[in-house]
Short mmCIF file of C-alpha atoms and ligand atoms in Angstrom, two decimals:
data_model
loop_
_atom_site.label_atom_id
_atom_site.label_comp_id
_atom_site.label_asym_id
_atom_site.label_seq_id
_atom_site.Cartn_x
_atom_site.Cartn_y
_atom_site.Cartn_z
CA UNK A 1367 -38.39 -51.74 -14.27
CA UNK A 1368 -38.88 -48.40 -12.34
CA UNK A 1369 -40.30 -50.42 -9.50
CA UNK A 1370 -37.70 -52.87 -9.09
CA UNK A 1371 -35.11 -50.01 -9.20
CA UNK A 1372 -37.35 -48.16 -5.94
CA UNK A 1373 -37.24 -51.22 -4.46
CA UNK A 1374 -33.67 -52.17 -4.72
CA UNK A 1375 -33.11 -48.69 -3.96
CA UNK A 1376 -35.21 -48.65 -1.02
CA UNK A 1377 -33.19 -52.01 0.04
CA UNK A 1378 -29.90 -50.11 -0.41
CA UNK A 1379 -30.76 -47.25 2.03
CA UNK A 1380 -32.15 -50.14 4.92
CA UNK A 1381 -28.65 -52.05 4.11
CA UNK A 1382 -26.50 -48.31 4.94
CA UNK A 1383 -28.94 -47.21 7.92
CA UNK A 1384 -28.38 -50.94 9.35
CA UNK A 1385 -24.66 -50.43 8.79
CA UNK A 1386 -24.45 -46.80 10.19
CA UNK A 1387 -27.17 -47.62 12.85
CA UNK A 1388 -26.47 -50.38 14.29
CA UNK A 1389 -22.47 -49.67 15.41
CA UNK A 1390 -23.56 -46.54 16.85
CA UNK A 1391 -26.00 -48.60 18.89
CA UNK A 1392 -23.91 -51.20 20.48
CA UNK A 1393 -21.51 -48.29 21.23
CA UNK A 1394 -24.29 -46.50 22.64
CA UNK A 1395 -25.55 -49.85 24.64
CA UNK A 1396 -22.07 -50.65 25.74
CA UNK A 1397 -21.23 -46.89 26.90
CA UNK A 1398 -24.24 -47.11 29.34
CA UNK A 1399 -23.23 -50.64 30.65
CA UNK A 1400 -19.99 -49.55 31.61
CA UNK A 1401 -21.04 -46.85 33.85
CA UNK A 1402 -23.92 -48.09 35.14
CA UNK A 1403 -22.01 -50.86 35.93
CA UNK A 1404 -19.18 -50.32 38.61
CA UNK A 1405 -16.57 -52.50 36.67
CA UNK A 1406 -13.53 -50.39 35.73
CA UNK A 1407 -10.08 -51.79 37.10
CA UNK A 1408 -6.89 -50.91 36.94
CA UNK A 1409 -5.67 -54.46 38.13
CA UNK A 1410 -2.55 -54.92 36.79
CA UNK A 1411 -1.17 -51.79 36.55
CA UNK A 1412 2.74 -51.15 37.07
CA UNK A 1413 3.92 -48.06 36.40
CA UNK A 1414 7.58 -47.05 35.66
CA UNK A 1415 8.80 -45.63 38.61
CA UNK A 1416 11.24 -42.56 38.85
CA UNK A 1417 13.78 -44.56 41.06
CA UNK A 1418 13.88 -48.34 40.57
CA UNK A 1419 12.90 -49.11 44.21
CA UNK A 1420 12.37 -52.84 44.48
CA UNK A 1421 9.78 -54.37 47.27
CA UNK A 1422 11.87 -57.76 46.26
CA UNK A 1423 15.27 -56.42 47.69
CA UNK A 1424 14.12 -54.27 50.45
CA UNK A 1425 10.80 -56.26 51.64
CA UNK A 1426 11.76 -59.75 50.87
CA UNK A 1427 15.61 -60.03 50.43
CA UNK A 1428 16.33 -57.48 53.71
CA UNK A 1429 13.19 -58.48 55.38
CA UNK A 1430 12.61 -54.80 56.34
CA UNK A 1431 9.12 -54.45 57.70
CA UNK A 1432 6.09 -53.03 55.76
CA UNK A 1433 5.34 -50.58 58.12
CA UNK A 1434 9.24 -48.88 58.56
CA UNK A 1435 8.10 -47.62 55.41
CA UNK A 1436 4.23 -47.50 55.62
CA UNK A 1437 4.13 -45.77 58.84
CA UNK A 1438 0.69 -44.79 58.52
CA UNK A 1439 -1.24 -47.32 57.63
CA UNK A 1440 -2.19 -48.31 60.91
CA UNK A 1441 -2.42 -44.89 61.66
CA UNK A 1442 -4.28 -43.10 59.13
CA UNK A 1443 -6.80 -44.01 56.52
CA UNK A 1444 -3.91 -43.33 53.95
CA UNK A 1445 -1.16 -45.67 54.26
CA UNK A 1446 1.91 -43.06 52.80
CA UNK A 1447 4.97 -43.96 50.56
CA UNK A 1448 7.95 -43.31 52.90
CA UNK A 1449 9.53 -39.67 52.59
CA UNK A 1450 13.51 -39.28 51.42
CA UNK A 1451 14.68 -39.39 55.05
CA UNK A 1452 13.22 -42.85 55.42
CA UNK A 1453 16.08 -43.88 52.37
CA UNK A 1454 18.27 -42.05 53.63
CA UNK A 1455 19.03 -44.01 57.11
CA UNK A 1456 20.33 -46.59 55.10
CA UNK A 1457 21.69 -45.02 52.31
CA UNK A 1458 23.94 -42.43 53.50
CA UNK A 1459 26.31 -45.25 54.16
CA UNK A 1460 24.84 -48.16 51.96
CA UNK A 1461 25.55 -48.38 48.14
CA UNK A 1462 26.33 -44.80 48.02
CA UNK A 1463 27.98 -45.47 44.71
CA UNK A 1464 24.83 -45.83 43.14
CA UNK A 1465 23.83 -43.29 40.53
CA UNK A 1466 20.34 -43.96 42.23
CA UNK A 1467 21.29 -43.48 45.90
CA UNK A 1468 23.12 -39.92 44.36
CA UNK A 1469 19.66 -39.37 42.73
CA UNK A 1470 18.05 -40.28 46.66
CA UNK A 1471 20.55 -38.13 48.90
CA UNK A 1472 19.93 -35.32 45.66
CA UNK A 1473 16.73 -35.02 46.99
CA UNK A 1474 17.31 -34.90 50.19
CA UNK A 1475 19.83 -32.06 50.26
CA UNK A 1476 17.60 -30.14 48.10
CA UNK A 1477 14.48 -30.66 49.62
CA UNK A 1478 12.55 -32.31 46.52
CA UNK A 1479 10.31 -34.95 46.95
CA UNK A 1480 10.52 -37.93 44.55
CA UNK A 1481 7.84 -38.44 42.58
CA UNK A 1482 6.54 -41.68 42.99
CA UNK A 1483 3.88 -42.64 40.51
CA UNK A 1484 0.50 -43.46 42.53
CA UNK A 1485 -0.61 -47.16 41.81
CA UNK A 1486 -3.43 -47.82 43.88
CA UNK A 1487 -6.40 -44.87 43.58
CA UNK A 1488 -10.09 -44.99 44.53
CA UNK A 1489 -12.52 -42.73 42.99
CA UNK A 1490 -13.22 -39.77 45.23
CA UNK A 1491 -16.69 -40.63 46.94
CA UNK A 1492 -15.38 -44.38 48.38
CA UNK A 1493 -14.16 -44.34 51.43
CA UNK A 1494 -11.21 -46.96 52.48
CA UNK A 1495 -9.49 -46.74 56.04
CA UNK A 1496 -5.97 -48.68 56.06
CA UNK A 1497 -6.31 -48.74 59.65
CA UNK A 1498 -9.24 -50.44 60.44
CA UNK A 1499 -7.90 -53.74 57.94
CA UNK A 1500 -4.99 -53.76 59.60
CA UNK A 1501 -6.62 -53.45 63.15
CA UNK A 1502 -9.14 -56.39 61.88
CA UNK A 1503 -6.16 -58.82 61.43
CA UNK A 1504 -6.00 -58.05 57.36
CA UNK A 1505 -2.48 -58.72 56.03
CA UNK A 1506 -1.15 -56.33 53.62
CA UNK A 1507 -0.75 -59.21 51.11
CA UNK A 1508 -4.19 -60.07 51.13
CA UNK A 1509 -5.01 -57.14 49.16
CA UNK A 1510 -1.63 -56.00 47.41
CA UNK A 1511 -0.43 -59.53 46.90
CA UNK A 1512 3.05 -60.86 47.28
CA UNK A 1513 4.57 -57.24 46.92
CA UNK A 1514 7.80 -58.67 48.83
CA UNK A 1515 8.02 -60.60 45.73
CA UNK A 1516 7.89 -57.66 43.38
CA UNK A 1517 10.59 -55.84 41.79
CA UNK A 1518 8.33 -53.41 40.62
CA UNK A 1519 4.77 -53.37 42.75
CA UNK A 1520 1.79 -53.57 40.11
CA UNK A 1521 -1.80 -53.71 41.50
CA UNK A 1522 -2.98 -57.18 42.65
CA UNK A 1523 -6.42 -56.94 43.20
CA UNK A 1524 -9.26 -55.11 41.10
CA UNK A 1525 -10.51 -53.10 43.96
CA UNK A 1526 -14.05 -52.92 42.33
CA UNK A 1527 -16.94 -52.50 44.72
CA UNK A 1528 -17.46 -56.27 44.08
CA UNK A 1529 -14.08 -56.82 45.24
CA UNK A 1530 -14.76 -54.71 48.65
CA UNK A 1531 -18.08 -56.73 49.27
CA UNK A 1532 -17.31 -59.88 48.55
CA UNK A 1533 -14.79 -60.20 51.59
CA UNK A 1534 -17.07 -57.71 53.79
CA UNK A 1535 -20.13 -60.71 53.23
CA UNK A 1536 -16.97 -63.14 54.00
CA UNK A 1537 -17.36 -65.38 50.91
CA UNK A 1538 -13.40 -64.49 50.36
CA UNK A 1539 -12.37 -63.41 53.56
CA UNK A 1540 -9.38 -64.66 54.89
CA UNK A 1541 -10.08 -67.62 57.63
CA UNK A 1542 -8.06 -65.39 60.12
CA UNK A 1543 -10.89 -62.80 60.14
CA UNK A 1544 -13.51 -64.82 60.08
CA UNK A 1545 -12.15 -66.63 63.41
CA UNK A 1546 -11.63 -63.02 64.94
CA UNK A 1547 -15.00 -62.27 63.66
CA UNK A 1548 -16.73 -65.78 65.19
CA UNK A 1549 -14.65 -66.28 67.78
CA UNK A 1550 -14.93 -70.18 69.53
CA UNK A 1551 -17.03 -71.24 66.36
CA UNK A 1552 -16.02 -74.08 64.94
CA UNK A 1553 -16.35 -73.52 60.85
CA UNK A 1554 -17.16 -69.68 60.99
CA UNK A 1555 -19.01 -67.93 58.14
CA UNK A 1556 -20.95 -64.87 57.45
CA UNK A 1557 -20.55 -61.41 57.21
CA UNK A 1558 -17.14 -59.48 57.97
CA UNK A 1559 -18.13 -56.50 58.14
CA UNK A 1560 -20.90 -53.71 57.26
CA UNK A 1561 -22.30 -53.27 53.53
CA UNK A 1562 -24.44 -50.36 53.61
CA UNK A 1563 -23.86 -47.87 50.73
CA UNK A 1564 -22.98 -45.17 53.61
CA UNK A 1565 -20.22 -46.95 55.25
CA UNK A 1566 -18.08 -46.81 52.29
CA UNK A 1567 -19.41 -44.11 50.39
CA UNK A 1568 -19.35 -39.96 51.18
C1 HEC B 1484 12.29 -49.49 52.41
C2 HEC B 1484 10.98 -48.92 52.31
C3 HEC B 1484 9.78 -49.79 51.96
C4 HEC B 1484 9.40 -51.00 52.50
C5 HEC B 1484 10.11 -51.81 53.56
C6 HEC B 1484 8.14 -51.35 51.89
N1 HEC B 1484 7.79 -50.39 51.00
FE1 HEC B 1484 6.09 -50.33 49.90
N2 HEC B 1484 6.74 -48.67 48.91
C7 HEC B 1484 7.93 -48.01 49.16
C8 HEC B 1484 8.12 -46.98 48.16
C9 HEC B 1484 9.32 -46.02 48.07
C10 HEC B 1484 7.01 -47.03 47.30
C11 HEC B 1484 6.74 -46.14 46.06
C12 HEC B 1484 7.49 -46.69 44.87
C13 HEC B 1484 6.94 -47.98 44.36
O1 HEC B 1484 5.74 -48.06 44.06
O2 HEC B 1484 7.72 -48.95 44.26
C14 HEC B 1484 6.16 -48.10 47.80
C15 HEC B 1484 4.95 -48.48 47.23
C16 HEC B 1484 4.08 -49.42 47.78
C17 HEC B 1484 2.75 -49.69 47.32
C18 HEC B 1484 2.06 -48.99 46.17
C19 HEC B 1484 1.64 -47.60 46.53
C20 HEC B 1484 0.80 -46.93 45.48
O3 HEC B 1484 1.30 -46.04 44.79
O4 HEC B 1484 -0.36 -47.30 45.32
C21 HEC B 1484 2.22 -50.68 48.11
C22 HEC B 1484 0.84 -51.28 48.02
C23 HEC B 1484 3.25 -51.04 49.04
N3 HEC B 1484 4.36 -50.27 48.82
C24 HEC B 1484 3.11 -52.05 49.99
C25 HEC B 1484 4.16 -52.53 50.77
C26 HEC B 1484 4.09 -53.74 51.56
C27 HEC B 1484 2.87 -54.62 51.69
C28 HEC B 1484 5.31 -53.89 52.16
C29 HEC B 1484 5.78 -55.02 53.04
C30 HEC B 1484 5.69 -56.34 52.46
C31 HEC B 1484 6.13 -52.75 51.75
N4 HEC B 1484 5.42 -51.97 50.89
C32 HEC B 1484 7.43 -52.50 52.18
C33 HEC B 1484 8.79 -48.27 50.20
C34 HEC B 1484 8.76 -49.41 51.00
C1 HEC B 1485 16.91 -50.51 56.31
C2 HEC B 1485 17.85 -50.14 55.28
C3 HEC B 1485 17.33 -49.58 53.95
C4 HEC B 1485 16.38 -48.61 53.75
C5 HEC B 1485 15.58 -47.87 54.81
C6 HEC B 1485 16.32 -48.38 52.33
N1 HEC B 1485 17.19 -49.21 51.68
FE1 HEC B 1485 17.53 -49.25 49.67
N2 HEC B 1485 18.85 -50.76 49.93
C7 HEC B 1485 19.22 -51.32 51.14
C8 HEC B 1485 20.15 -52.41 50.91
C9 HEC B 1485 20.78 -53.29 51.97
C10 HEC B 1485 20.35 -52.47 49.51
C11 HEC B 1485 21.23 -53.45 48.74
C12 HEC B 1485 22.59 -52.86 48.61
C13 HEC B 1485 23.51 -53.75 47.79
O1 HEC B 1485 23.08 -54.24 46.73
O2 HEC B 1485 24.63 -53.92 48.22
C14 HEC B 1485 19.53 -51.40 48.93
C15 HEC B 1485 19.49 -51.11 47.57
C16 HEC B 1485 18.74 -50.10 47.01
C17 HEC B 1485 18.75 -49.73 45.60
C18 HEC B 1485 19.58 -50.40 44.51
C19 HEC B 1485 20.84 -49.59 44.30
C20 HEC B 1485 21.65 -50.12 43.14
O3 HEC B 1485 21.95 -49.33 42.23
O4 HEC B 1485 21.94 -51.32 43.15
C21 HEC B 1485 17.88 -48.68 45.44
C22 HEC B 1485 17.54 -47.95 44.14
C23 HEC B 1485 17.33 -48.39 46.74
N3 HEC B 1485 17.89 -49.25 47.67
C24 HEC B 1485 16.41 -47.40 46.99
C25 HEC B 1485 15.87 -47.13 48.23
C26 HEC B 1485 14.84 -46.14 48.47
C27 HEC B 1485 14.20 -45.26 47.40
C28 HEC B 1485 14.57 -46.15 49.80
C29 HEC B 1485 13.56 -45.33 50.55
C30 HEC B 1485 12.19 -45.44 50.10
C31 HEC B 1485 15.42 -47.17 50.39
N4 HEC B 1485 16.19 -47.74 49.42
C32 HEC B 1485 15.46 -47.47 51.75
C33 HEC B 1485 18.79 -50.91 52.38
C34 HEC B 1485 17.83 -49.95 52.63
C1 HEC B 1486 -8.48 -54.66 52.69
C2 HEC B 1486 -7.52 -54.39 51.63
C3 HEC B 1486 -6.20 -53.73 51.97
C4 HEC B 1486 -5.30 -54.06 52.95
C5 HEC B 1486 -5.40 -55.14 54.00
C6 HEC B 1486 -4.17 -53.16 52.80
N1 HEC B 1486 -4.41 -52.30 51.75
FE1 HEC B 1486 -3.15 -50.86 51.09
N2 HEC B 1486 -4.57 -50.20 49.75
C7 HEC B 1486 -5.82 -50.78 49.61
C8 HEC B 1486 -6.65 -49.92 48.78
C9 HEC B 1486 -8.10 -50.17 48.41
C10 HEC B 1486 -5.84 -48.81 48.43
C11 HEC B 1486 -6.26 -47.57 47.62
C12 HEC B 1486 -6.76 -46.55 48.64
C13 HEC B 1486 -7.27 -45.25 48.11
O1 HEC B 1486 -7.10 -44.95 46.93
O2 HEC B 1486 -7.88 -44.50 48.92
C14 HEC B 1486 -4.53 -49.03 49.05
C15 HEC B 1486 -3.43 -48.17 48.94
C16 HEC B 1486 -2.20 -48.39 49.55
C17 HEC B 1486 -1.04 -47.53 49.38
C18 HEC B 1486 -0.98 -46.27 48.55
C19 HEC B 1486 -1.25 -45.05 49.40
C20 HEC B 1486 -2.71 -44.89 49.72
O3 HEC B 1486 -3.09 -44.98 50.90
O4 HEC B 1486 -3.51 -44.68 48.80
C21 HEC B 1486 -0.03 -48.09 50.14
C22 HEC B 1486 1.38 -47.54 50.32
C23 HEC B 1486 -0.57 -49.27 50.78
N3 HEC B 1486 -1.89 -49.42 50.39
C24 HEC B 1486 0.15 -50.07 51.65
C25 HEC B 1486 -0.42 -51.06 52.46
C26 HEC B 1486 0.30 -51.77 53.51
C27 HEC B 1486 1.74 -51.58 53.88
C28 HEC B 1486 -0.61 -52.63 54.08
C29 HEC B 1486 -0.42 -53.58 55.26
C30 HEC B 1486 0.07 -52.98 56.50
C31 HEC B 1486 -1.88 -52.48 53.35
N4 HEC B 1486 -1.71 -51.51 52.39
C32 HEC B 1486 -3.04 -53.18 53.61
C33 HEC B 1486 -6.24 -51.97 50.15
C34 HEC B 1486 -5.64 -52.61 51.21
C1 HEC B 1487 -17.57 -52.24 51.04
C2 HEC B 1487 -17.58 -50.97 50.41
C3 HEC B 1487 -18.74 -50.53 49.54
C4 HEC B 1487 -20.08 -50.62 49.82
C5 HEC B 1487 -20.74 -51.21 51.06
C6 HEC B 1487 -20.77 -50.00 48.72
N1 HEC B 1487 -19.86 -49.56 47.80
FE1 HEC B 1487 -20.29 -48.64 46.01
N2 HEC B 1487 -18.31 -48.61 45.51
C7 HEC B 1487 -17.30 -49.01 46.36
C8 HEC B 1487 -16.03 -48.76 45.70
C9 HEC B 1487 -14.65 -49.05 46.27
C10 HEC B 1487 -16.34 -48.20 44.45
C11 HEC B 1487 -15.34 -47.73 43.40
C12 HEC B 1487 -14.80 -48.86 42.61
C13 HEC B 1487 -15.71 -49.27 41.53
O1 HEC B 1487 -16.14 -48.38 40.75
O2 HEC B 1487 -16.01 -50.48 41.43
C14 HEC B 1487 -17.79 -48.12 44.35
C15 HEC B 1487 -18.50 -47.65 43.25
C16 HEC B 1487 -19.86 -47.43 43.24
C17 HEC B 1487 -20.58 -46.86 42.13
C18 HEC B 1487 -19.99 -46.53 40.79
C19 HEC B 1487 -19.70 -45.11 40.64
C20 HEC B 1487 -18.83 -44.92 39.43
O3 HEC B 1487 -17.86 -44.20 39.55
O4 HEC B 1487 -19.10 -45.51 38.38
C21 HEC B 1487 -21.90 -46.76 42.51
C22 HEC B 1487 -23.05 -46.20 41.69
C23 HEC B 1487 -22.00 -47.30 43.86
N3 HEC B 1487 -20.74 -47.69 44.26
C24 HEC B 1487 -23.15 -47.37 44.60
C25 HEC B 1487 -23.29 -48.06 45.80
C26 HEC B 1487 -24.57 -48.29 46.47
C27 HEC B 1487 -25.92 -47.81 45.98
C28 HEC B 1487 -24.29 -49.02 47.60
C29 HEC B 1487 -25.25 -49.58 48.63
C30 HEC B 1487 -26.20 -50.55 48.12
C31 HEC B 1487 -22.83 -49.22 47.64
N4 HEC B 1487 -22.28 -48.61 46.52
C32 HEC B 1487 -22.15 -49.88 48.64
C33 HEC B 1487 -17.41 -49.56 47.61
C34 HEC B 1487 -18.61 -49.86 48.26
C1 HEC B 1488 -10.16 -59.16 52.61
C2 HEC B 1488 -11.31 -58.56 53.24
C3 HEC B 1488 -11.70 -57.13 52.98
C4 HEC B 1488 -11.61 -56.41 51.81
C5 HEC B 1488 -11.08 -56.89 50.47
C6 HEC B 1488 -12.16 -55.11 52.09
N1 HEC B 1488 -12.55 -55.02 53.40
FE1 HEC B 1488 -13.32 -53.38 54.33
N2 HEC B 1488 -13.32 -54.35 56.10
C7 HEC B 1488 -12.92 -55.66 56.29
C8 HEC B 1488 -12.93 -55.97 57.71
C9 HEC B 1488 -12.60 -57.31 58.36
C10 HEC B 1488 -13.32 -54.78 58.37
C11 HEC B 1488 -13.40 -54.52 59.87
C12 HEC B 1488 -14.77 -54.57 60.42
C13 HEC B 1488 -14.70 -54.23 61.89
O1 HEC B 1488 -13.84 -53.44 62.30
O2 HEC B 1488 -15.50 -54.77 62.61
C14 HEC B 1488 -13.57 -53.79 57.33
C15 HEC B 1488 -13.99 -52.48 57.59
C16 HEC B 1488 -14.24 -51.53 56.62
C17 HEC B 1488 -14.76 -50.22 56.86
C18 HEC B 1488 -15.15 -49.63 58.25
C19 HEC B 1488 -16.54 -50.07 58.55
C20 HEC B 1488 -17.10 -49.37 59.77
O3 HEC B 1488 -17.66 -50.08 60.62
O4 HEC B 1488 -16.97 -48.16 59.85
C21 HEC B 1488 -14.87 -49.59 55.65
C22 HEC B 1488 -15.37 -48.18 55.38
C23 HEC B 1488 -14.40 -50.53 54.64
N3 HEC B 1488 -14.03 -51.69 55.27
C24 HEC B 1488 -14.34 -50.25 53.29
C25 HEC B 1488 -13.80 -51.12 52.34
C26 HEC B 1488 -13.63 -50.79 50.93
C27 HEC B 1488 -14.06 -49.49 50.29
C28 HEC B 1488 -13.04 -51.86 50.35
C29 HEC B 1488 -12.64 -52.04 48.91
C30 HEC B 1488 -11.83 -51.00 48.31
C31 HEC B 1488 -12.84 -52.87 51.38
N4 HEC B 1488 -13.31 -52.37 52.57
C32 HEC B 1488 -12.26 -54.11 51.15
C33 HEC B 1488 -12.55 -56.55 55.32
C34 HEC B 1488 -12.29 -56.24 53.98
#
């Protein structure tokens, strides 16, 4: 009688450790996969915005040109989001009724930047120049998607380290590069560009 009530009590104490143990272990197990493991995205993401500026109007609708905004990109390795003064060539005469043009030429009389909310952010030590995509014959919506589509711009791709290499090895680069890349071959494939860790790392 004793016996069986050690043993069952033995039982009940492998029965809780499995049940306490073995959560913490997965979590444990699945804390080190994910950073080991370069695999977080924000794809998707699609903030509110402070003004409800819409790629789909001013992109697609007006056909105004990526880069009368994006002035940088081909410029810089940061492409920028267009200062007040941009808006403001427009809309000192256009739709000036607006409660958001008053909240646009606000700013600009007092000096205030708006505060976008930043979509698209790399961790500090990757490196990504604009200009050298654009340069290579990379179209904006290769990466960002149909943003001339978007009311509100979300972020297309994953931009994951996978994401960077695959195109750089050209399995998904876009035929256009790989003709620039190969020129006068007939079916071009292979690499895009460099993969070493120091070419997009600091
Ligand atoms: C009239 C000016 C204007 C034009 C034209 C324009 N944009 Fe923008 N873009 C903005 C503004 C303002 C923002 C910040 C607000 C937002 O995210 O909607 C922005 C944001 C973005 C972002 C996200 C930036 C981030 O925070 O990560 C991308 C990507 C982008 N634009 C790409 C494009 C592309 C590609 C085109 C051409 C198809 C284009 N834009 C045309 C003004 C413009
Ligand atoms: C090249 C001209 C041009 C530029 C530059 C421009 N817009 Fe516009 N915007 C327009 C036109 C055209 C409309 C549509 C007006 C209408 O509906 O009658 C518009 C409409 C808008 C609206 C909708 C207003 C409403 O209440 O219906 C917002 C908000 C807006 N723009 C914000 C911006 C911001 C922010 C910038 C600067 C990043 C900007 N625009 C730059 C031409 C421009
Ligand atoms: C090869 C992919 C690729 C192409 C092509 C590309 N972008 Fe980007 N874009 C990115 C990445 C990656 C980021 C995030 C960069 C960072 O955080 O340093 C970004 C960020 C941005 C931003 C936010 C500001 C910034 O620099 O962080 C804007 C605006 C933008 N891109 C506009 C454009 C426009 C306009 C074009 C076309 C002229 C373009 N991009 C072409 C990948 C691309
Ligand atoms: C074509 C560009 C590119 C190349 C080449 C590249 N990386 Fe990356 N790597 C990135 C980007 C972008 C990120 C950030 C996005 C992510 O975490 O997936 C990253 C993330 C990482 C991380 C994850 C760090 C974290 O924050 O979790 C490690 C580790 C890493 N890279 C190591 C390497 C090593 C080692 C090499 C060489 C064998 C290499 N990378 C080559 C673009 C690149
Ligand atoms: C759709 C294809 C594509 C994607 C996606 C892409 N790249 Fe590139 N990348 C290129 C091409 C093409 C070049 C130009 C190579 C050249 O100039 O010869 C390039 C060049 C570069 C260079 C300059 C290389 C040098 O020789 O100095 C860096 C750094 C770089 N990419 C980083 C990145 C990072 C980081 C990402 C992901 C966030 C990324 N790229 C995503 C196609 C791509």
């Amino acid at each position: 009688m004793n016996d069986q009530n050690k043993q069952d009590q033995a039982k009940q104490t492998i029965k809780i450790a499995a049940m306490v143990l073995l959560p913490l272990v997965l979590v444990v197990v699945g804390f080190v996969v994910y950073t080991i493991f370069p695999t977080a995205s924000n794809q998707g993401y699609m903030p509110e915005q402070p003004i409800p500026f819409s790629h789909k109007l001013h992109a697609g609708q007006n056909k105004i040109a990526c880069m009368y905004c994006h002035s940088d990109v081909e410029k810089s390795k940061h492409a920028n989001v267009p200062a007040v003064n941009v808006c403001m060539n427009c809309h000192s005469v256009v739709k000036t009724d607006s409660p958001h043009i008053q909240k646009i030429k606000k700013a600009f009389d007092t000096g205030q930047p708006i505060e976008w909310v930043q979509i698209h952010e790399l961790p500090d030590h990757a490196r990504f120049p604009h200009k050298r995509h654009v340069a290579a014959g990379v179209s904006c919506q290769t990466c960002h998607g149909p943003i001339e589509e978007m009311d509100r711009v979300y972020q297309y791709s994953p931009l994951t380290m996978g994401w960077c290499l695959e195109c750089h090895r050209g399995n998904s680069a876009p035929k256009e590069v790989l003709a620039r890349t190969y020129p006068g071959v007939k079916d071009p494939h292979g690499p895009v560009a460099p993969q070493n860790c120091t070419v997009c790392h600091y």
